[in-house]
């Protein structure tokens, strides 16, 4: 088997590519009923109670439960009580396989689950007199799952809590929405489980996928909310007690269909071996474009999971993560799952979806960029000679960057650290890293020496100054050259230079065989392993 590097696989072996929103979970809540004061106001103004108590909403809850069960009977669908530990998706797939229509209700499920609710507790004032006080608490009320097939969105479900303030949850799949849109427009495509495998109109498919937005999601929720029993009466809704949607979880997927399964296996063999350190904070900030310091809370790690023979790579950043796996032996799936929008200082309101999709899709691309850069560092013989030799640009001359020179390798290793930094780097921070890589105190590495080195890197085309600033950024050529120097030195030259035959004829023969094997190995893996 001929090894292929990551960049080659992405550039030459992808037959179809699609970026699309995948699964989304959204909370439905009434904004004015999220505090105790708001609940008290509702009880007084809408239910007319003199002494506010959550006991007064019991009739509302009973009517809501009765209406939900009556809805299942009217629709002629099963009311299923989920068993403990039972996978709800498996039940839904069974009903979906039997469904024949374009749109309708599959079934209604019921399960007892924990929920955040309001309760009334008794307190005493300074005189010892009891009075009711409404507080946040938890309970285990019944939740009703209404599984439906929508004409535009395909399978989705709405989960309703039967305890005040009657929060709900909407779960849908963007790929299923896309498949429906392609079918409506009579665009031929080959489906992939939770994705698209191919289409002769790839550009048009991508344009349609880009049109899925907050307005369409909100519209499908309102559409089914009108058909389902509502816990709040029409008078309550007219007074402003209406549901709003917020993003609980969102997945942003990049699917790259490969020409054959072997290519996918090659990809993961190379990526997993080279990128087990992606969970480090300095790597995480490259992928998510977020600065990570000692004060940044959350977990940062990389996990490699093997289910059967199919590996998957998981990179975790706080409560969000990027997952990469070989989907059905046909496609490379890279997906960013955002579980808490505040990880990126963005609110949860549905209108924030454009900002989140930008973060999610960019993270997918940056992960592939990091993987390609860390693995494919070949620069070619001509480029190597150009870097090693002195260079003259207009009237300016700079010395060559000699391979094997300790100071040069410190510069190259430091460039690797800033290879994907979105804002580049300053003279001082780069100088600190270069000094440490030479085992020197930064104070003993003069600023003039750093200026000289930056000038060398700039004239060789490895870095460039950011306009109207004192910052530098690394060029694509610079990133590859730096990675080449670092990899070749640490993985070939340094280990080989430490090998010495002991002087005997037998030891010399063993050393010669080892030297030949090392040369063959480096040729096979192209210095990337």
Coordinates of C-alpha atoms in Angstrom, one line a residue:
X1 CA 0.0 0.0 0.0
X2 CA 1.4 3.4 -1.0
X3 CA 1.0 5.9 1.8
X4 CA -0.8 9.1 1.1
X5 CA -0.4 12.3 3.1
X6 CA -3.4 14.2 4.4
X7 CA -3.3 17.1 2.0
X8 CA -3.1 14.8 -1.0
X9 CA -6.2 12.9 0.2
X10 CA -8.2 16.1 0.7
X11 CA -7.1 17.6 -2.6
X12 CA -7.2 14.6 -5.0
X13 CA -9.4 11.9 -3.6
X14 CA -12.6 13.7 -2.5
X15 CA -15.3 13.2 -5.1
X16 CA -18.1 15.2 -3.4
X17 CA -18.1 17.7 -0.6
X18 CA -20.9 19.3 1.5
X19 CA -21.1 21.7 4.4
X20 CA -24.5 21.5 6.2
X21 CA -26.1 22.0 9.5
X22 CA -26.7 18.5 11.0
X23 CA -28.7 17.8 14.1
X24 CA -30.1 20.6 16.2
X25 CA -31.8 20.7 19.6
X26 CA -33.6 23.8 20.6
X27 CA -35.3 24.8 23.9
X28 CA -38.7 26.4 23.7
X29 CA -39.6 28.6 26.6
X30 CA -41.7 31.6 27.6
X31 CA -39.2 34.4 28.4
X32 CA -41.3 36.1 31.0
X33 CA -41.8 32.9 33.0
X34 CA -38.1 32.3 33.8
X35 CA -38.0 34.0 37.2
X36 CA -40.1 33.8 40.4
X37 CA -41.3 37.3 39.9
X38 CA -42.5 36.6 36.4
X39 CA -44.4 33.5 37.7
X40 CA -46.0 35.6 40.5
X41 CA -47.1 38.2 37.9
X42 CA -48.6 35.5 35.7
X43 CA -50.6 34.0 38.6
X44 CA -52.0 37.3 39.6
X45 CA -52.8 38.8 36.2
X46 CA -53.7 35.7 34.2
X47 CA -55.2 33.4 36.9
X48 CA -56.5 36.1 39.2
X49 CA -55.1 34.5 42.4
X50 CA -54.7 36.7 45.5
X51 CA -52.0 34.6 47.1
X52 CA -49.6 33.3 44.5
X53 CA -48.9 29.6 44.7
X54 CA -47.9 27.0 42.0
X55 CA -50.8 24.9 43.2
X56 CA -53.0 27.2 41.2
X57 CA -51.6 25.9 37.9
X58 CA -52.5 22.3 38.6
X59 CA -55.8 22.6 36.6
X60 CA -53.8 23.9 33.6
X61 CA -51.4 20.9 33.8
X62 CA -54.3 18.5 34.0
X63 CA -56.0 20.0 31.0
X64 CA -52.8 20.0 29.0
X65 CA -52.1 16.3 29.7
X66 CA -55.7 15.3 28.8
X67 CA -55.4 17.3 25.6
X68 CA -52.1 15.6 24.6
X69 CA -53.6 12.1 25.1
X70 CA -56.8 13.2 23.3
X71 CA -54.5 14.4 20.4
X72 CA -52.9 11.0 20.0
X73 CA -56.4 9.4 19.9
X74 CA -57.7 11.9 17.4
X75 CA -54.7 11.5 15.1
X76 CA -55.1 7.7 15.3
X77 CA -51.5 7.1 16.5
X78 CA -50.0 5.0 19.2
X79 CA -49.3 6.4 22.7
X80 CA -46.1 4.7 23.7
X81 CA -44.7 4.7 27.2
X82 CA -40.9 4.5 26.9
X83 CA -39.2 2.0 29.1
X84 CA -36.2 2.8 31.3
X85 CA -33.1 2.6 29.2
X86 CA -35.0 2.3 25.9
X87 CA -33.6 4.2 22.9
X88 CA -36.2 6.5 21.7
X89 CA -34.6 6.9 18.3
X90 CA -34.9 3.1 17.8
X91 CA -38.7 3.3 18.4
X92 CA -39.0 6.3 16.1
X93 CA -37.1 4.4 13.3
X94 CA -39.5 1.5 13.6
X95 CA -42.5 3.8 13.1
X96 CA -40.8 5.8 10.4
X97 CA -40.1 2.7 8.3
X98 CA -43.9 2.0 8.2
X99 CA -44.9 5.6 7.4
X100 CA -46.1 6.1 3.8
X101 CA -47.3 9.7 3.7
X102 CA -45.5 13.0 3.0
X103 CA -46.4 14.5 6.3
X104 CA -48.1 13.5 9.5
X105 CA -47.7 12.3 13.1
X106 CA -45.8 9.0 13.7
X107 CA -46.6 8.4 17.4
X108 CA -46.7 10.1 20.8
X109 CA -44.3 8.9 23.4
X110 CA -44.4 9.4 27.2
X111 CA -41.5 9.3 29.7
X112 CA -40.8 10.6 33.2
X113 CA -37.8 12.9 33.2
X114 CA -36.2 15.5 35.3
X115 CA -37.1 19.1 34.6
X116 CA -36.5 22.5 36.1
X117 CA -39.8 23.8 37.5
X118 CA -41.2 26.3 40.0
X119 CA -42.4 25.2 43.5
X120 CA -44.0 27.0 46.4
X121 CA -42.4 26.7 49.8
X122 CA -43.5 28.1 53.1
X123 CA -41.4 30.7 54.9
X124 CA -41.7 32.7 58.0
X125 CA -41.4 36.4 58.5
X126 CA -39.8 38.2 61.4
X127 CA -43.0 37.8 63.4
X128 CA -43.1 34.1 62.8
X129 CA -46.1 34.2 60.4
X130 CA -46.0 31.8 57.4
X131 CA -46.1 33.0 53.8
X132 CA -45.7 31.3 50.4
X133 CA -42.6 31.9 48.4
X134 CA -42.0 30.7 44.8
X135 CA -38.6 29.1 44.1
X136 CA -36.7 27.3 41.3
X137 CA -36.6 23.6 41.8
X138 CA -36.5 20.2 40.0
X139 CA -39.2 17.6 39.6
X140 CA -39.8 14.4 37.6
X141 CA -43.0 15.1 35.6
X142 CA -44.1 13.3 32.5
X143 CA -42.8 14.5 29.2
X144 CA -44.7 13.8 25.9
X145 CA -42.7 13.3 22.8
X146 CA -44.6 14.0 19.6
X147 CA -42.7 12.4 16.6
X148 CA -43.8 13.8 13.3
X149 CA -42.7 13.8 9.6
X150 CA -42.8 17.3 8.2
X151 CA -43.1 18.0 4.5
X152 CA -40.1 20.3 4.5
X153 CA -38.0 19.0 7.4
X154 CA -38.6 15.3 7.4
X155 CA -38.5 13.5 10.7
X156 CA -38.5 15.6 13.9
X157 CA -39.9 15.6 17.3
X158 CA -41.3 18.1 19.9
X159 CA -41.0 17.2 23.6
X160 CA -43.4 18.9 25.9
X161 CA -43.1 19.1 29.7
X162 CA -46.4 18.8 31.5
X163 CA -45.3 20.9 34.6
X164 CA -45.4 24.7 34.8
X165 CA -43.9 26.7 33.0
X166 CA -44.3 24.0 30.3
X167 CA -40.9 24.2 28.6
X168 CA -40.6 22.3 25.3
X169 CA -37.8 21.0 23.1
X170 CA -37.5 20.8 19.3
X171 CA -35.1 18.3 17.6
X172 CA -34.5 18.3 13.9
X173 CA -31.9 17.3 11.3
X174 CA -30.6 19.7 8.7
X175 CA -29.5 16.9 6.3
X176 CA -33.1 15.5 6.3
X177 CA -34.3 19.0 5.5
X178 CA -31.8 19.2 2.6
X179 CA -32.9 15.9 1.2
X180 CA -36.5 17.1 1.2
X181 CA -35.5 20.3 -0.6
X182 CA -33.6 18.3 -3.3
X183 CA -36.6 16.0 -3.8
X184 CA -39.0 19.0 -4.1
X185 CA -36.7 20.6 -6.7
X186 CA -36.2 17.3 -8.5
X187 CA -32.5 17.5 -8.1
X188 CA -31.1 13.9 -8.4
X189 CA -28.8 12.8 -5.6
X190 CA -27.5 9.7 -4.0
X191 CA -28.3 9.6 -0.3
X192 CA -25.9 8.8 2.6
X193 CA -27.1 7.9 6.0
X194 CA -27.5 11.4 7.6
X195 CA -25.9 13.0 4.5
X196 CA -25.5 13.2 0.8
X197 CA -23.1 10.9 -1.0
X198 CA -23.1 12.4 -4.5
X199 CA -25.0 14.7 -6.9
X200 CA -24.3 15.9 -10.4
X201 CA -25.3 19.4 -9.2
X202 CA -22.9 19.7 -6.3
X203 CA -22.7 23.5 -6.3
X204 CA -26.5 23.9 -6.4
X205 CA -26.8 21.4 -3.5
X206 CA -24.4 23.5 -1.4
X207 CA -26.3 26.7 -2.2
X208 CA -29.5 25.1 -1.0
X209 CA -27.8 23.8 2.2
X210 CA -26.7 27.4 2.9
X211 CA -30.3 28.6 2.9
X212 CA -31.3 26.7 6.0
X213 CA -31.7 29.5 8.6
X214 CA -33.3 30.6 11.8
X215 CA -36.5 31.8 10.1
X216 CA -37.2 28.3 8.6
X217 CA -36.6 26.6 11.9
X218 CA -38.8 29.0 13.8
X219 CA -41.5 28.6 11.1
X220 CA -41.6 24.8 11.3
X221 CA -41.9 25.0 15.1
X222 CA -44.8 27.5 14.9
X223 CA -46.5 25.3 12.3
X224 CA -46.6 22.2 14.5
X225 CA -47.2 24.3 17.7
X226 CA -50.5 25.3 16.0
X227 CA -51.5 21.7 15.5
X228 CA -50.5 20.4 18.9
X229 CA -52.4 21.1 22.2
X230 CA -51.1 24.3 23.8
X231 CA -50.7 24.6 27.6
X232 CA -51.4 28.3 27.5
X233 CA -54.9 29.5 26.6
X234 CA -55.5 32.0 23.8
X235 CA -55.9 34.8 26.2
X236 CA -52.5 34.0 27.8
X237 CA -50.8 34.0 24.4
X238 CA -52.5 37.3 23.5
X239 CA -51.0 38.8 26.7
X240 CA -47.5 37.9 25.4
X241 CA -47.0 34.4 26.9
X242 CA -45.5 32.9 23.8
X243 CA -42.7 30.5 23.2
X244 CA -39.3 31.5 22.0
X245 CA -36.5 29.2 20.7
X246 CA -33.0 29.0 22.0
X247 CA -30.1 26.8 20.8
X248 CA -29.4 23.9 23.1
X249 CA -27.1 22.0 20.8
X250 CA -26.0 22.4 17.2
X251 CA -23.9 20.2 14.9
X252 CA -22.1 21.6 11.9
X253 CA -20.9 18.9 9.5
X254 CA -18.4 18.8 6.7
X255 CA -18.9 15.6 4.6
X256 CA -16.1 14.7 2.1
X257 CA -16.9 11.6 0.1
X258 CA -13.8 9.7 -0.8
X259 CA -13.1 7.8 -4.0
X260 CA -12.6 4.4 -2.2
X261 CA -12.6 3.0 1.4
X262 CA -8.8 2.5 1.3
X263 CA -8.3 6.2 1.0
X264 CA -10.3 6.8 4.2
X265 CA -8.3 4.2 6.1
X266 CA -5.0 5.8 4.9
X267 CA -6.3 9.2 6.1
X268 CA -7.0 8.0 9.6
X269 CA -3.8 6.0 10.0
X270 CA -1.8 9.1 9.2
X271 CA -4.0 11.6 11.1
X272 CA -4.3 9.7 14.4
X273 CA -0.6 9.0 14.5
X274 CA 0.3 12.6 14.0
X275 CA -2.4 14.5 15.9
X276 CA -2.8 12.9 19.3
X277 CA -1.8 16.3 20.8
X278 CA -4.7 18.3 19.3
X279 CA -6.4 18.6 22.6
X280 CA -3.6 20.7 24.0
X281 CA -4.7 24.3 24.7
X282 CA -2.2 25.8 22.1
X283 CA -3.7 23.5 19.4
X284 CA -7.3 24.0 20.5
X285 CA -7.0 27.8 20.1
X286 CA -5.9 27.3 16.5
X287 CA -9.0 25.2 15.7
X288 CA -11.5 27.4 17.5
X289 CA -9.8 30.7 17.1
X290 CA -10.2 31.3 20.9
X291 CA -7.4 32.2 23.2
X292 CA -6.9 29.7 25.9
X293 CA -5.1 30.7 29.1
X294 CA -4.7 29.2 32.5
X295 CA -7.9 30.9 33.6
X296 CA -9.9 29.4 30.8
X297 CA -12.3 26.8 32.4
X298 CA -13.2 23.5 30.9
X299 CA -11.5 20.4 29.5
X300 CA -9.2 20.3 26.5
X301 CA -8.3 16.9 25.2
X302 CA -8.1 14.5 22.3
X303 CA -9.6 11.0 22.3
X304 CA -9.3 8.3 19.8
X305 CA -12.2 5.8 19.9
X306 CA -12.3 2.5 18.1
X307 CA -15.7 0.9 17.5
X308 CA -15.0 -2.4 15.7
X309 CA -12.4 -1.3 13.2
X310 CA -13.7 2.2 12.5
X311 CA -11.6 4.8 14.4
X312 CA -12.9 8.3 15.4
X313 CA -11.0 11.3 16.6
X314 CA -12.6 13.6 19.2
X315 CA -11.2 17.0 20.1
X316 CA -12.8 18.6 23.1
X317 CA -13.0 22.4 23.9
X318 CA -14.9 23.2 27.1
X319 CA -18.4 21.8 26.4
X320 CA -18.0 21.8 22.7
X321 CA -16.1 19.3 20.5
X322 CA -15.0 18.3 17.0
X323 CA -15.5 14.7 15.9
X324 CA -13.9 13.2 12.9
X325 CA -14.7 9.7 11.6
X326 CA -14.9 7.5 8.5
X327 CA -18.7 7.4 7.8
X328 CA -20.0 4.1 6.4
X329 CA -16.6 3.5 4.9
X330 CA -17.3 6.0 2.2
X331 CA -16.9 9.6 3.5
X332 CA -14.8 11.6 5.9
X333 CA -17.1 13.3 8.3
X334 CA -15.8 16.3 10.3
X335 CA -18.4 17.8 12.6
X336 CA -18.3 20.5 15.3
X337 CA -20.9 20.1 18.0
X338 CA -21.6 23.3 20.1
X339 CA -23.2 22.3 23.4
X340 CA -22.9 25.7 25.0
X341 CA -22.9 28.9 22.9
X342 CA -21.4 30.8 25.7
X343 CA -18.1 28.9 25.1
X344 CA -17.8 31.4 22.3
X345 CA -19.4 34.4 24.0
X346 CA -22.5 34.1 21.9
X347 CA -26.0 34.1 23.3
X348 CA -28.4 31.1 22.9
X349 CA -31.1 32.9 21.0
X350 CA -32.0 31.3 17.6
X351 CA -31.1 34.5 15.8
X352 CA -27.5 33.8 16.7
X353 CA -27.4 30.8 14.4
X354 CA -25.4 32.6 11.6
X355 CA -22.6 33.4 14.0
X356 CA -22.6 29.8 15.3
X357 CA -22.5 28.2 11.9
X358 CA -19.5 30.4 11.0
X359 CA -17.7 29.1 14.1
X360 CA -18.7 25.5 13.4
X361 CA -17.8 25.3 9.8
X362 CA -14.6 27.3 10.3
X363 CA -13.5 24.9 13.1
X364 CA -14.0 22.0 10.7
X365 CA -11.8 23.5 8.1
X366 CA -9.2 24.6 10.5
X367 CA -9.0 21.1 12.0
X368 CA -8.3 19.7 8.5
X369 CA -5.7 22.5 8.0
X370 CA -3.9 21.7 11.2
X371 CA -3.9 18.0 10.3
X372 CA -2.6 18.7 6.8
X373 CA 0.0 21.1 8.0
X374 CA 1.3 18.7 10.7
X375 CA 1.5 15.8 8.3
X376 CA 2.4 17.1 4.9
X377 CA 5.5 19.2 5.3
X378 CA 7.4 18.5 2.0
X379 CA 8.8 21.6 0.3
X380 CA 10.8 20.3 -2.6
X381 CA 14.5 20.4 -3.4
X382 CA 14.4 23.8 -5.1
X383 CA 12.7 25.5 -2.2
X384 CA 15.1 23.9 0.2
X385 CA 18.1 25.3 -1.6
X386 CA 16.4 28.7 -1.8
X387 CA 15.9 28.8 1.9
X388 CA 19.4 27.6 2.7
X389 CA 21.1 30.0 0.4
X390 CA 21.4 33.8 0.9
X391 CA 18.7 35.9 -0.7
X392 CA 18.6 39.4 -2.2
X393 CA 15.3 41.3 -2.4
X394 CA 15.7 44.6 -4.2
X395 CA 18.5 46.2 -2.3
X396 CA 18.2 44.1 0.8
X397 CA 20.2 41.0 1.4
X398 CA 19.7 38.3 4.0
X399 CA 21.7 35.3 5.1
X400 CA 20.5 31.8 4.4
X401 CA 18.7 29.7 6.9
X402 CA 21.1 26.8 7.2
X403 CA 19.7 23.4 8.1
X404 CA 21.3 22.1 11.3
X405 CA 22.0 25.5 12.7
X406 CA 20.6 25.6 16.3
X407 CA 19.4 29.2 16.0
X408 CA 17.7 28.5 12.7
X409 CA 15.9 25.5 14.1
X410 CA 14.7 27.5 17.1
X411 CA 13.2 30.0 14.6
X412 CA 11.5 27.2 12.7
X413 CA 10.1 25.5 15.8
X414 CA 8.8 28.9 17.0
X415 CA 7.1 29.4 13.6
X416 CA 5.3 26.1 14.0
X417 CA 3.9 27.3 17.3
X418 CA 2.3 30.4 15.5
X419 CA 1.5 28.6 12.2
X420 CA -2.2 29.1 12.5
X421 CA -2.5 31.9 15.0
X422 CA -5.3 34.0 13.5
X423 CA -3.8 37.4 14.6
X424 CA -0.1 36.5 14.0
X425 CA 2.6 37.4 16.5
X426 CA 4.6 40.3 17.9
X427 CA 8.3 40.7 18.1
X428 CA 8.4 40.2 21.9
X429 CA 6.3 37.0 22.2
X430 CA 8.2 35.4 19.3
X431 CA 11.5 36.4 20.8
X432 CA 10.6 34.7 24.1
X433 CA 9.8 31.4 22.3
X434 CA 13.0 31.5 20.2
X435 CA 15.1 32.1 23.3
X436 CA 13.5 29.3 25.3
X437 CA 14.0 26.9 22.4
X438 CA 17.7 27.7 22.5
X439 CA 17.7 27.1 26.3
X440 CA 18.5 30.8 26.8
X441 CA 17.0 33.4 29.1
X442 CA 14.9 35.8 26.9
X443 CA 16.9 38.7 28.5
X444 CA 20.1 37.3 27.0
X445 CA 18.6 37.2 23.5
X446 CA 18.9 40.8 22.4
X447 CA 16.0 42.5 20.6
X448 CA 18.4 43.4 17.8
X449 CA 19.1 39.7 17.2
X450 CA 15.4 39.1 17.0
X451 CA 15.0 41.9 14.5
X452 CA 17.7 40.5 12.4
X453 CA 16.1 37.0 12.5
X454 CA 12.7 38.4 11.6
X455 CA 14.2 40.3 8.7
X456 CA 15.8 37.0 7.4
X457 CA 12.5 35.2 7.7
X458 CA 10.7 38.0 5.9
X459 CA 13.1 38.3 3.0
X460 CA 13.0 34.6 2.5
X461 CA 9.2 34.8 2.2
X462 CA 8.4 32.8 5.3
X463 CA 6.6 35.6 7.2
X464 CA 5.1 38.9 6.2
X465 CA 4.2 42.0 8.2
X466 CA 0.5 42.6 8.9
X467 CA -0.4 46.0 7.3
X468 CA -0.6 49.0 9.7
X469 CA 0.6 46.9 12.7
X470 CA 3.7 45.6 14.5
X471 CA 2.6 42.0 14.0
X472 CA 3.8 39.3 11.6
X473 CA 1.9 36.4 10.1
X474 CA 3.3 33.2 8.6
X475 CA 2.9 32.7 4.9
X476 CA 1.8 29.3 3.5
X477 CA 5.4 28.6 2.3
X478 CA 6.7 29.6 5.7
X479 CA 4.4 27.1 7.5
X480 CA 5.6 24.3 5.2
X481 CA 9.2 25.1 5.5
X482 CA 9.1 25.5 9.3
X483 CA 7.3 22.1 9.6
X484 CA 9.8 20.5 7.3
X485 CA 12.8 21.7 9.2
X486 CA 11.3 20.7 12.6
X487 CA 10.1 17.3 11.5
X488 CA 13.3 16.4 9.6
X489 CA 15.6 17.4 12.4
X490 CA 13.7 15.9 15.3
X491 CA 12.6 12.7 13.6
X492 CA 15.6 11.9 11.3
X493 CA 18.8 13.8 11.8
X494 CA 18.9 13.9 15.6
X495 CA 18.0 10.2 16.1
X496 CA 20.4 9.1 13.4
X497 CA 23.3 11.2 14.7
X498 CA 23.0 9.5 18.1
X499 CA 23.6 6.1 16.5
X500 CA 27.2 4.9 16.7
X501 CA 28.6 1.4 15.8
X502 CA 30.6 -0.1 18.6
X503 CA 33.6 -0.9 16.4
X504 CA 33.2 -4.6 15.7
X505 CA 32.6 -5.9 12.2
X506 CA 29.2 -7.4 13.3
X507 CA 28.1 -4.2 14.9
X508 CA 29.1 -2.3 11.7
X509 CA 27.0 -4.6 9.6
X510 CA 24.0 -4.2 12.0
X511 CA 24.4 -0.4 11.9
X512 CA 24.6 -0.4 8.1
X513 CA 21.3 -2.4 7.9
X514 CA 19.7 0.0 10.4
X515 CA 20.9 3.0 8.3
X516 CA 19.4 1.5 5.2
X517 CA 16.2 0.6 6.9
X518 CA 15.9 4.2 8.2
X519 CA 16.5 5.6 4.8
X520 CA 13.8 3.3 3.3
X521 CA 11.4 4.2 6.1
X522 CA 11.9 8.0 5.6
X523 CA 11.3 7.5 1.8
X524 CA 8.1 5.6 2.4
X525 CA 6.5 8.0 4.8
X526 CA 7.9 11.1 3.1
X527 CA 9.4 12.4 6.4
X528 CA 5.9 12.7 7.9
X529 CA 5.9 9.8 10.2

